[in-house]
PDB file of C-alpha atoms in Angstrom:
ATOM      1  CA  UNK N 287     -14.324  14.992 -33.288  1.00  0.00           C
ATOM      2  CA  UNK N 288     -14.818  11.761 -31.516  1.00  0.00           C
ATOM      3  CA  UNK N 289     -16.481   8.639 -33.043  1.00  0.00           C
ATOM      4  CA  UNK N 290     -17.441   4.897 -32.935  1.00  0.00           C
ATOM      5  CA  UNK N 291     -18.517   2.469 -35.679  1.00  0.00           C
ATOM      6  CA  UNK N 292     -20.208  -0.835 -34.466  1.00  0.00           C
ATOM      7  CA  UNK N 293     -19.611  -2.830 -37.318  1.00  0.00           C
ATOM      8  CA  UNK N 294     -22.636  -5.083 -36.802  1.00  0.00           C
ATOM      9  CA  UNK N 295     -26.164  -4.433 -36.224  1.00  0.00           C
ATOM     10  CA  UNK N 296     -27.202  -7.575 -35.081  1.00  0.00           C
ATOM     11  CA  UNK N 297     -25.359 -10.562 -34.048  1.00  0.00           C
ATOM     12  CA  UNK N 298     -26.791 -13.768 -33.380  1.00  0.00           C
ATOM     13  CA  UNK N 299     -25.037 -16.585 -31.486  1.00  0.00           C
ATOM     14  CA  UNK N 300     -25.963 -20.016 -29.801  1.00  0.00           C
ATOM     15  CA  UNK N 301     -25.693 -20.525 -26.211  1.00  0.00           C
ATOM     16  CA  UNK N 302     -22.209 -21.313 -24.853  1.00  0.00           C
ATOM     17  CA  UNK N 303     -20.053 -20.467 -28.558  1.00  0.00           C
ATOM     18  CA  UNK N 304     -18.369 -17.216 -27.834  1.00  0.00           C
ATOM     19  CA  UNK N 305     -19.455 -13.284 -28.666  1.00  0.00           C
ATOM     20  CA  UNK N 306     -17.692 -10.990 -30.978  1.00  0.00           C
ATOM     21  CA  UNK N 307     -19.469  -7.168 -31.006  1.00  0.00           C
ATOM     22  CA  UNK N 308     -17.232  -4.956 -32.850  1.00  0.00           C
ATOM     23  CA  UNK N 309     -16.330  -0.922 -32.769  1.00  0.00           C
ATOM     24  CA  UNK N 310     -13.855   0.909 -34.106  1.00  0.00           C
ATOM     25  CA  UNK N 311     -13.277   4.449 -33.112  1.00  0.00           C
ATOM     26  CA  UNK N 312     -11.918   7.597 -34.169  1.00  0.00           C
ATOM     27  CA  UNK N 313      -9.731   9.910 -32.273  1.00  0.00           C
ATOM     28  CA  UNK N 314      -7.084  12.140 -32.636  1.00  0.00           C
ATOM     29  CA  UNK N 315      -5.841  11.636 -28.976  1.00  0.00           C
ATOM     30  CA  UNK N 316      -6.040   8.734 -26.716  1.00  0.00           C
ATOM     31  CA  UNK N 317      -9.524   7.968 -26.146  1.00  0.00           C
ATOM     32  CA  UNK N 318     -11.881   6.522 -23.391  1.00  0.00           C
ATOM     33  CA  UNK N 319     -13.890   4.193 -24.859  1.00  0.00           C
ATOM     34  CA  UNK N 320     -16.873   2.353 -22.842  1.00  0.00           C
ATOM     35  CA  UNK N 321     -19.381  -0.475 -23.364  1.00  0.00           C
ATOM     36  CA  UNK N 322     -22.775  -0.390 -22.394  1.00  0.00           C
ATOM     37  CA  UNK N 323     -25.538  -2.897 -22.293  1.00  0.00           C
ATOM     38  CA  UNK N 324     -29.255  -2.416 -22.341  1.00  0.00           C
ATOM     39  CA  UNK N 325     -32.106  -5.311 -21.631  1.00  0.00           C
ATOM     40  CA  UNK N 326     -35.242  -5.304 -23.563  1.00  0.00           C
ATOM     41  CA  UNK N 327     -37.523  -2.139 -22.055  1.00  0.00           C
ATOM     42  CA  UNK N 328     -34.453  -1.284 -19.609  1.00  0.00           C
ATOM     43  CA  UNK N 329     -32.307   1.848 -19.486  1.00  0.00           C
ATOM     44  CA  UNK N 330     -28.694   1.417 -20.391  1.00  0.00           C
ATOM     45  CA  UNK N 331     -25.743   0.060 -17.819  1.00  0.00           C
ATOM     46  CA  UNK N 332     -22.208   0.276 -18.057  1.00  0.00           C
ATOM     47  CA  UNK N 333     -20.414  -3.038 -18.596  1.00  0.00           C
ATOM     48  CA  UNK N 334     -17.091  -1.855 -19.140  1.00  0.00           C
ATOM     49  CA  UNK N 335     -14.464   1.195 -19.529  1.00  0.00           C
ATOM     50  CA  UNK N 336     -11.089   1.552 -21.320  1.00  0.00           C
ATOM     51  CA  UNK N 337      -8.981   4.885 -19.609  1.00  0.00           C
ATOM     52  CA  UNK N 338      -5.433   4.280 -21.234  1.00  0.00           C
ATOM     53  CA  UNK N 339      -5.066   1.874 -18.275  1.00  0.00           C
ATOM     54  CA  UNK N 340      -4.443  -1.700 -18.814  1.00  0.00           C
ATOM     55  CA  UNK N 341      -5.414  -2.707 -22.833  1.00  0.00           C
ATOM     56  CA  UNK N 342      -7.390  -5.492 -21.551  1.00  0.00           C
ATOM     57  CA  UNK N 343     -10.756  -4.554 -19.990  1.00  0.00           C
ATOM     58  CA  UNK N 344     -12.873  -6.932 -17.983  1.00  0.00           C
ATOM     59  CA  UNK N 345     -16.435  -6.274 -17.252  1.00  0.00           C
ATOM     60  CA  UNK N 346     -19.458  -7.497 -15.407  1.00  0.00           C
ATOM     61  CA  UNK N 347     -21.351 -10.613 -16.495  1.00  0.00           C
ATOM     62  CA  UNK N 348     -17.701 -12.066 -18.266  1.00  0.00           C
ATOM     63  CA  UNK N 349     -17.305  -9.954 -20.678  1.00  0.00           C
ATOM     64  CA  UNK N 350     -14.370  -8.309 -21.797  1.00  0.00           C
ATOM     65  CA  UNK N 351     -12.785  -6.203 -24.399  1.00  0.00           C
ATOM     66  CA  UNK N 352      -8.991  -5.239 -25.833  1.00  0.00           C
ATOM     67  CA  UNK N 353      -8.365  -1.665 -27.222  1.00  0.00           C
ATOM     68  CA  UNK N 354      -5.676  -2.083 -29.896  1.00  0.00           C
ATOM     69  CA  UNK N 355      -4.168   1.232 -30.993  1.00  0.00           C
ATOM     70  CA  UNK N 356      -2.928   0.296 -34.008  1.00  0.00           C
ATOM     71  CA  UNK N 357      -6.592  -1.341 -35.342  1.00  0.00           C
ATOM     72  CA  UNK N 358      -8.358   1.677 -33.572  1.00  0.00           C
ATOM     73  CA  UNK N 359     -10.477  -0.843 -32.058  1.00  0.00           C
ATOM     74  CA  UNK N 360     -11.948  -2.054 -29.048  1.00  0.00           C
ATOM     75  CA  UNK N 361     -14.083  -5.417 -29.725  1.00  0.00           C
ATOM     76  CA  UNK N 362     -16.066  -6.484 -27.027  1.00  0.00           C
ATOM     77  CA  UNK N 363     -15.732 -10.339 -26.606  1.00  0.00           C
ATOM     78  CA  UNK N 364     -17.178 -13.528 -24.009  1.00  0.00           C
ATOM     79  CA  UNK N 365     -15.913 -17.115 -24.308  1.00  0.00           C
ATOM     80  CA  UNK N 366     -19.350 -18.555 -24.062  1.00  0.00           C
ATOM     81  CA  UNK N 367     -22.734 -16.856 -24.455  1.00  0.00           C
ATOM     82  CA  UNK N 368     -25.776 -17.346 -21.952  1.00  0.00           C
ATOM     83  CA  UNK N 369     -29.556 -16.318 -22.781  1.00  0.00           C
ATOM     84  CA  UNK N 370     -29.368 -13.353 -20.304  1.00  0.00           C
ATOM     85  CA  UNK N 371     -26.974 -11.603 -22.390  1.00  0.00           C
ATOM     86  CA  UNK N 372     -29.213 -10.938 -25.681  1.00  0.00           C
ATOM     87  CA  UNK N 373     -29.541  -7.547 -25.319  1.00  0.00           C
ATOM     88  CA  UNK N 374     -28.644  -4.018 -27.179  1.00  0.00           C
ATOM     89  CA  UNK N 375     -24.793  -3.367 -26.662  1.00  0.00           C
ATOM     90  CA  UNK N 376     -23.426   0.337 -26.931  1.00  0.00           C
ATOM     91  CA  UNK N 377     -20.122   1.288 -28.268  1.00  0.00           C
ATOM     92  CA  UNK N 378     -19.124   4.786 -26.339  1.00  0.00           C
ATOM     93  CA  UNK N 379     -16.605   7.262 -26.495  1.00  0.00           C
ATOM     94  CA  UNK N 380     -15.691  10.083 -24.196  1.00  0.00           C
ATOM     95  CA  UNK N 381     -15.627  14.253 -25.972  1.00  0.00           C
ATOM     96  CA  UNK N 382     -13.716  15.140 -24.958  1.00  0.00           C
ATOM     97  CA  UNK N 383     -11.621  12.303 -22.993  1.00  0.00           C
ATOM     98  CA  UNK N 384      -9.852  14.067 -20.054  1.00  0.00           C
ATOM     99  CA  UNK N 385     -12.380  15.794 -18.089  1.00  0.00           C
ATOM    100  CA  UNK N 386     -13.522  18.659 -18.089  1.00  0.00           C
ATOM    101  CA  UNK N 387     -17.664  19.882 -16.751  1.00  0.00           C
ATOM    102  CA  UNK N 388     -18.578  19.323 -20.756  1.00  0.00           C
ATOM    103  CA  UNK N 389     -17.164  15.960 -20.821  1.00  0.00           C
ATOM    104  CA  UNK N 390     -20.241  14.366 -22.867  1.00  0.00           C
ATOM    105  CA  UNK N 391     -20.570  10.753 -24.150  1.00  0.00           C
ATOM    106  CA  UNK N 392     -20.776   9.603 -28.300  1.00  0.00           C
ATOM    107  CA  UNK N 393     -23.086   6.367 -28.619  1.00  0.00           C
ATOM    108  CA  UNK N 394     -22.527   3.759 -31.121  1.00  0.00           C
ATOM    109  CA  UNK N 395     -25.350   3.064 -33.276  1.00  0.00           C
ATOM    110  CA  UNK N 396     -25.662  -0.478 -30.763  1.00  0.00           C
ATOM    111  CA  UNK N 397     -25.387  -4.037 -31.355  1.00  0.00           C
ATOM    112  CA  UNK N 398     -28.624  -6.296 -31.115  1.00  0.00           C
ATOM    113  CA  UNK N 399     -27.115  -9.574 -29.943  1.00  0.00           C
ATOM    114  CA  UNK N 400     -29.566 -12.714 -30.041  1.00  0.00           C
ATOM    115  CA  UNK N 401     -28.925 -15.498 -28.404  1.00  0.00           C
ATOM    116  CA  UNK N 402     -30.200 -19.020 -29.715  1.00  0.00           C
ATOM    117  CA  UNK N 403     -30.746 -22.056 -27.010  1.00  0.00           C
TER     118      UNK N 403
ATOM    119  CA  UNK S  62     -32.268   3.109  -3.410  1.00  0.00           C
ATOM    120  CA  UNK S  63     -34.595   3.540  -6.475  1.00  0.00           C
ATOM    121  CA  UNK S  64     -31.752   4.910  -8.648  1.00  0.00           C
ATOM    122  CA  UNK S  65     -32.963   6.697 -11.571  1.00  0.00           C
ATOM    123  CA  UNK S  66     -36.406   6.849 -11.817  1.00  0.00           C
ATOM    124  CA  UNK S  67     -38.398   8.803 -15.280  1.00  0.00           C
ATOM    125  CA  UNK S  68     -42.188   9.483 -15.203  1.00  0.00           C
ATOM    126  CA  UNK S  69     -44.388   8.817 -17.203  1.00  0.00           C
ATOM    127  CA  UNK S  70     -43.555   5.656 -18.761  1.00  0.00           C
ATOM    128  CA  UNK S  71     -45.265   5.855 -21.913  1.00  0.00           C
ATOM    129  CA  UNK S  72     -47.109   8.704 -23.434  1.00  0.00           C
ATOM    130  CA  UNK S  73     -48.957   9.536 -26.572  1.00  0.00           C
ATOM    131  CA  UNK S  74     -49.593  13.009 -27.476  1.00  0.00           C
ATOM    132  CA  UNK S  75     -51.423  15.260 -30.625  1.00  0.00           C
ATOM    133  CA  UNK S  76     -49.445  17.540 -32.706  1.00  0.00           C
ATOM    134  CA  UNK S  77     -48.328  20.918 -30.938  1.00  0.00           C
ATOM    135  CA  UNK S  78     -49.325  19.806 -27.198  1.00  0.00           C
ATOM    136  CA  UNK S  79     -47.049  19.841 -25.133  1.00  0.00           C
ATOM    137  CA  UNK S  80     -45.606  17.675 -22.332  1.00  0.00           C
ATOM    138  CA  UNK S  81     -43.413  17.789 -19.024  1.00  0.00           C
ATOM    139  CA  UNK S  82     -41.214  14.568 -18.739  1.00  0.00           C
ATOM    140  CA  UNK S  83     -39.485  14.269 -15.109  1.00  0.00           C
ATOM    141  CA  UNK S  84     -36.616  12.600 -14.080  1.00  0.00           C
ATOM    142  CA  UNK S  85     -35.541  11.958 -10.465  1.00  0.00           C
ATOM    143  CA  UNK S  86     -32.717  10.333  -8.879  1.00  0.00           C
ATOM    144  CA  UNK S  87     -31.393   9.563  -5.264  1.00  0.00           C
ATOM    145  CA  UNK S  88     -27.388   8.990  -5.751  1.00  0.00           C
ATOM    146  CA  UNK S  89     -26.768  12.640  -4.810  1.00  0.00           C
ATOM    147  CA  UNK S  90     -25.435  13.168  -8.240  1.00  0.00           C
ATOM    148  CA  UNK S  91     -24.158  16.128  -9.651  1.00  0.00           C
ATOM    149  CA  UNK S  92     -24.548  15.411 -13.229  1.00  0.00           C
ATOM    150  CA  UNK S  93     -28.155  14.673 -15.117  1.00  0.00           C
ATOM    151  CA  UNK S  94     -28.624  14.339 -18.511  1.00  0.00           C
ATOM    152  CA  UNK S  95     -31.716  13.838 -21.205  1.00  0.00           C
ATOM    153  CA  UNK S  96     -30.997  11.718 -24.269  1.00  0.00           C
ATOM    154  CA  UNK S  97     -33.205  10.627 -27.296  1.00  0.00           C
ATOM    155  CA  UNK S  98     -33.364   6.788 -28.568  1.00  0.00           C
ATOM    156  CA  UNK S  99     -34.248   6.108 -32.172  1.00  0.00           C
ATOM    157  CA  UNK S 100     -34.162   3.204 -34.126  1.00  0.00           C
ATOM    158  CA  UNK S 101     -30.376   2.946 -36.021  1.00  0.00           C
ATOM    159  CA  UNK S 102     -29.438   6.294 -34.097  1.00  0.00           C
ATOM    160  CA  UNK S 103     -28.059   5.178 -31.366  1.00  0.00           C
ATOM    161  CA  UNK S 104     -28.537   8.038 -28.014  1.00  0.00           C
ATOM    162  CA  UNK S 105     -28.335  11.747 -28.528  1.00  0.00           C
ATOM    163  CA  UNK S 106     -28.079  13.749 -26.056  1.00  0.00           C
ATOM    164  CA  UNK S 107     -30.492  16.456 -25.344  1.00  0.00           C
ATOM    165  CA  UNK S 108     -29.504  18.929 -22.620  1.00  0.00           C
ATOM    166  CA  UNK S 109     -27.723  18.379 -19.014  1.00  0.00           C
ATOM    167  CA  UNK S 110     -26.979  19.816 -16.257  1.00  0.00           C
ATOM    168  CA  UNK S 111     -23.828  19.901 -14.453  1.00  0.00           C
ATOM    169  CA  UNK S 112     -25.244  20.709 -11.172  1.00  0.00           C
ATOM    170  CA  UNK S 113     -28.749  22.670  -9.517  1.00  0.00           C
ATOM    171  CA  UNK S 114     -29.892  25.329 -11.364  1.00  0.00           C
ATOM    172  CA  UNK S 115     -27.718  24.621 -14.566  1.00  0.00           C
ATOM    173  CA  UNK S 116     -28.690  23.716 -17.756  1.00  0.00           C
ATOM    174  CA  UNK S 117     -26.845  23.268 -20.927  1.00  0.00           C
ATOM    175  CA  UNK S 118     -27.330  22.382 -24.513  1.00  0.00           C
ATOM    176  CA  UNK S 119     -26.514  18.805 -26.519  1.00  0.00           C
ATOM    177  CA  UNK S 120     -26.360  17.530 -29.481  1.00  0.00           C
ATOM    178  CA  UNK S 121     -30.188  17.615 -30.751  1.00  0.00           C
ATOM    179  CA  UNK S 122     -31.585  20.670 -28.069  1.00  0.00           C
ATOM    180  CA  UNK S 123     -33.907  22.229 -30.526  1.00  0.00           C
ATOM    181  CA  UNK S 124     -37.645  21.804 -29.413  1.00  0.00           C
ATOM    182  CA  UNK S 125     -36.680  20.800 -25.964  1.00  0.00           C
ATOM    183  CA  UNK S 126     -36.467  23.046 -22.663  1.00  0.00           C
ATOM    184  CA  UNK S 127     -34.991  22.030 -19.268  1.00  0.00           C
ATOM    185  CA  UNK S 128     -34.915  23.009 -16.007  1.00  0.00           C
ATOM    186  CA  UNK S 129     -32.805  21.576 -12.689  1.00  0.00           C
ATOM    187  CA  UNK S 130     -34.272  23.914  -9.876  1.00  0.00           C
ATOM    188  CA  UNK S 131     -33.969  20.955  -7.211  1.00  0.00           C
ATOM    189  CA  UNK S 132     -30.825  18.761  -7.592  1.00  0.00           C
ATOM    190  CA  UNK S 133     -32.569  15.384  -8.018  1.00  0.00           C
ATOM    191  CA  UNK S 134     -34.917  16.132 -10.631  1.00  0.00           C
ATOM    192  CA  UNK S 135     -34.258  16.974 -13.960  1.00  0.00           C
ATOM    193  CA  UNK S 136     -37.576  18.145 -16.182  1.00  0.00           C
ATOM    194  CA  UNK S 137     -37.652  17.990 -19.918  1.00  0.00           C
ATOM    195  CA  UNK S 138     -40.228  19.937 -21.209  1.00  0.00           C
ATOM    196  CA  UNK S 139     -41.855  19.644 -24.875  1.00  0.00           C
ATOM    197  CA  UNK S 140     -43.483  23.211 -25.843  1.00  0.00           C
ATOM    198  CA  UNK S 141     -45.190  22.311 -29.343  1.00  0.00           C
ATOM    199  CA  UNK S 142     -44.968  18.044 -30.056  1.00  0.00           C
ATOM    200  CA  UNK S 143     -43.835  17.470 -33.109  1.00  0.00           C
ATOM    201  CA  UNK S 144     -44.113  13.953 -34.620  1.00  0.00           C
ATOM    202  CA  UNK S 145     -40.436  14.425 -35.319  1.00  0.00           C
ATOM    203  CA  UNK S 146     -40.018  13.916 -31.506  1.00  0.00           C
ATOM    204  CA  UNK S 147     -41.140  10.418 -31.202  1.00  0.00           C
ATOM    205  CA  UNK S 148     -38.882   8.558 -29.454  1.00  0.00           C
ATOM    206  CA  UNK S 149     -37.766   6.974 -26.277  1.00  0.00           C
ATOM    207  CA  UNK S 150     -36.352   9.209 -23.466  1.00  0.00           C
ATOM    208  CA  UNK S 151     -33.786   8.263 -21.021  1.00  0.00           C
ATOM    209  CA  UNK S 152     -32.791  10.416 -18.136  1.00  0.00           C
ATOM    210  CA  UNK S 153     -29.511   9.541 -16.684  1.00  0.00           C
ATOM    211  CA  UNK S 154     -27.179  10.798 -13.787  1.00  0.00           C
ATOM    212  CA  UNK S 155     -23.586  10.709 -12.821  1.00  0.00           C
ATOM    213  CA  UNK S 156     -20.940  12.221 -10.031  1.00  0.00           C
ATOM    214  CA  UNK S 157     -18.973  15.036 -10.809  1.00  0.00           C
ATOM    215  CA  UNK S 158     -15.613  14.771 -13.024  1.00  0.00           C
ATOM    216  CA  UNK S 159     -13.245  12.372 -13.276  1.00  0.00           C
ATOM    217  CA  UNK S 160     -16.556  10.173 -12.992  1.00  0.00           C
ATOM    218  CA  UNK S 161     -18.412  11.599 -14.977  1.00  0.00           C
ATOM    219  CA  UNK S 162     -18.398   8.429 -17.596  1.00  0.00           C
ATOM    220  CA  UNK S 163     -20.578   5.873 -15.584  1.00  0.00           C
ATOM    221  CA  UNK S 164     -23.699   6.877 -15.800  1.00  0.00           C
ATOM    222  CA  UNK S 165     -27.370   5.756 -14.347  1.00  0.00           C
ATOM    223  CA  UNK S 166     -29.985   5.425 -16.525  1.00  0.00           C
ATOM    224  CA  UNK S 167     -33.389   5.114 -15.534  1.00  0.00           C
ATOM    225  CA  UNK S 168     -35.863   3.120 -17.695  1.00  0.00           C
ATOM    226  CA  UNK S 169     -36.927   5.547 -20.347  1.00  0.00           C
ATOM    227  CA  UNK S 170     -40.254   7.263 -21.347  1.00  0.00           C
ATOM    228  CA  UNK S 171     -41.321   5.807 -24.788  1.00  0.00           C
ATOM    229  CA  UNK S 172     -43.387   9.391 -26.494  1.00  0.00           C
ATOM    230  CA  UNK S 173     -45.344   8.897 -29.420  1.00  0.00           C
ATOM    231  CA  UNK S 174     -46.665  12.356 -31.322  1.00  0.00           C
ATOM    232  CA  UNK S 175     -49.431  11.661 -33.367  1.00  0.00           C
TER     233      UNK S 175
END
């Protein structure tokens, strides 16, 4: 079965030093991994999506993140934090990953990142 | 475009009422799906539907009941509350496969069972 880790339950940063939020998944095939953000009383929004594209992903807002096979990760990283992005961050894989009507999504636990001024 | 939209917004109820939370959404999606929030839990899913008039079971369906007799809405119904099912509910929608990652989330229904 299909699984992410976020490594971190909360994260706390200053205001323009960079953002590290990190998942590692398991998978016995290639995955599709996603991120997704949600704002304080918000529902949740996609940021970004891996598809055994390009390694490096770039998302809305600056963020990005690298899926490394051989860490089983997929870290999602900005150079330089702003207020607007404390928020809950998702870790998400695809069950199963190629399609398929029952295609179905596995949630991290999430990622509280604070942001100081 | 209002997107996802859930009603009500917040909800308190006694110990074996029950409850009808609806979900509505104007992308012309195929796909809607009802997911729990709790606190270190990350989302669950509930039930979804893969198009009108289907339903089908998640991860955590026990307790729960749906129906998706119109296309846009999606109802999640709560026979007997338990306190066990306080939570936050988000509804969400997507288009049919190979899309069926990005989906729309409305703003959740926070339920608290007393």
């Amino acid at each position: 079965a299909q699984s992410v880790t976020q490594l971190d339950s909360h994260v706390s940063v200053s205001e323009g030093t960079p953002v590290l939020l990190r998942c590692n998944y398991s998978s016995s095939y290639s995955p599709s991994l996603f991120w997704y953000v949600q704002h304080p009383n918000k529902g949740l929004q996609l940021l970004l999506k891996y598809t055994s594209a390009a390694t490096l992903v770039k998302g809305i807002n600056g963020f990005e993140a690298e899926f490394k096979k051989s860490e089983t990760s997929f870290h999602l990283t900005k150079p330089s934090a702003h207020m607007s992005d404390a928020a809950e961050y998702f870790c998400v894989v695809s069950d199963p990953p190629y399609g398929g009507a029952t295609n179905k999504l596995i949630f991290g636990t999430g990622t509280l990142l604070a942001v100081q001024p | 475009n209002a997107g996802v939209t859930q009603t009500p917004k917040f909800r308190v109820l006694k110990t074996g009422q029950s409850m009808t939370l609806l979900c509505a959404q104007d992308m012309n999606h195929e796909y809607m799906y009802w997911y729990r929030q709790d606190p270190g839990m990350g989302l669950r899913l509930i039930h979804y539907s893969v198009g009108e008039g289907t339903t089908a079971k998640g991860e955590v369906p026990d307790g729960y009941n749906v129906s998706r007799l119109k296309k846009q809405n999606f109802l999640l119904g709560l026979e007997s509350a338990a306190p066990s099912q306080t939570s936050v509910y988000f509804c969400a929608s997507s288009y049919t496969h190979p899309f069926q990652e990005t989906q729309y989330f409305g703003p959740g229904t926070r339920l608290l069972v007393l």
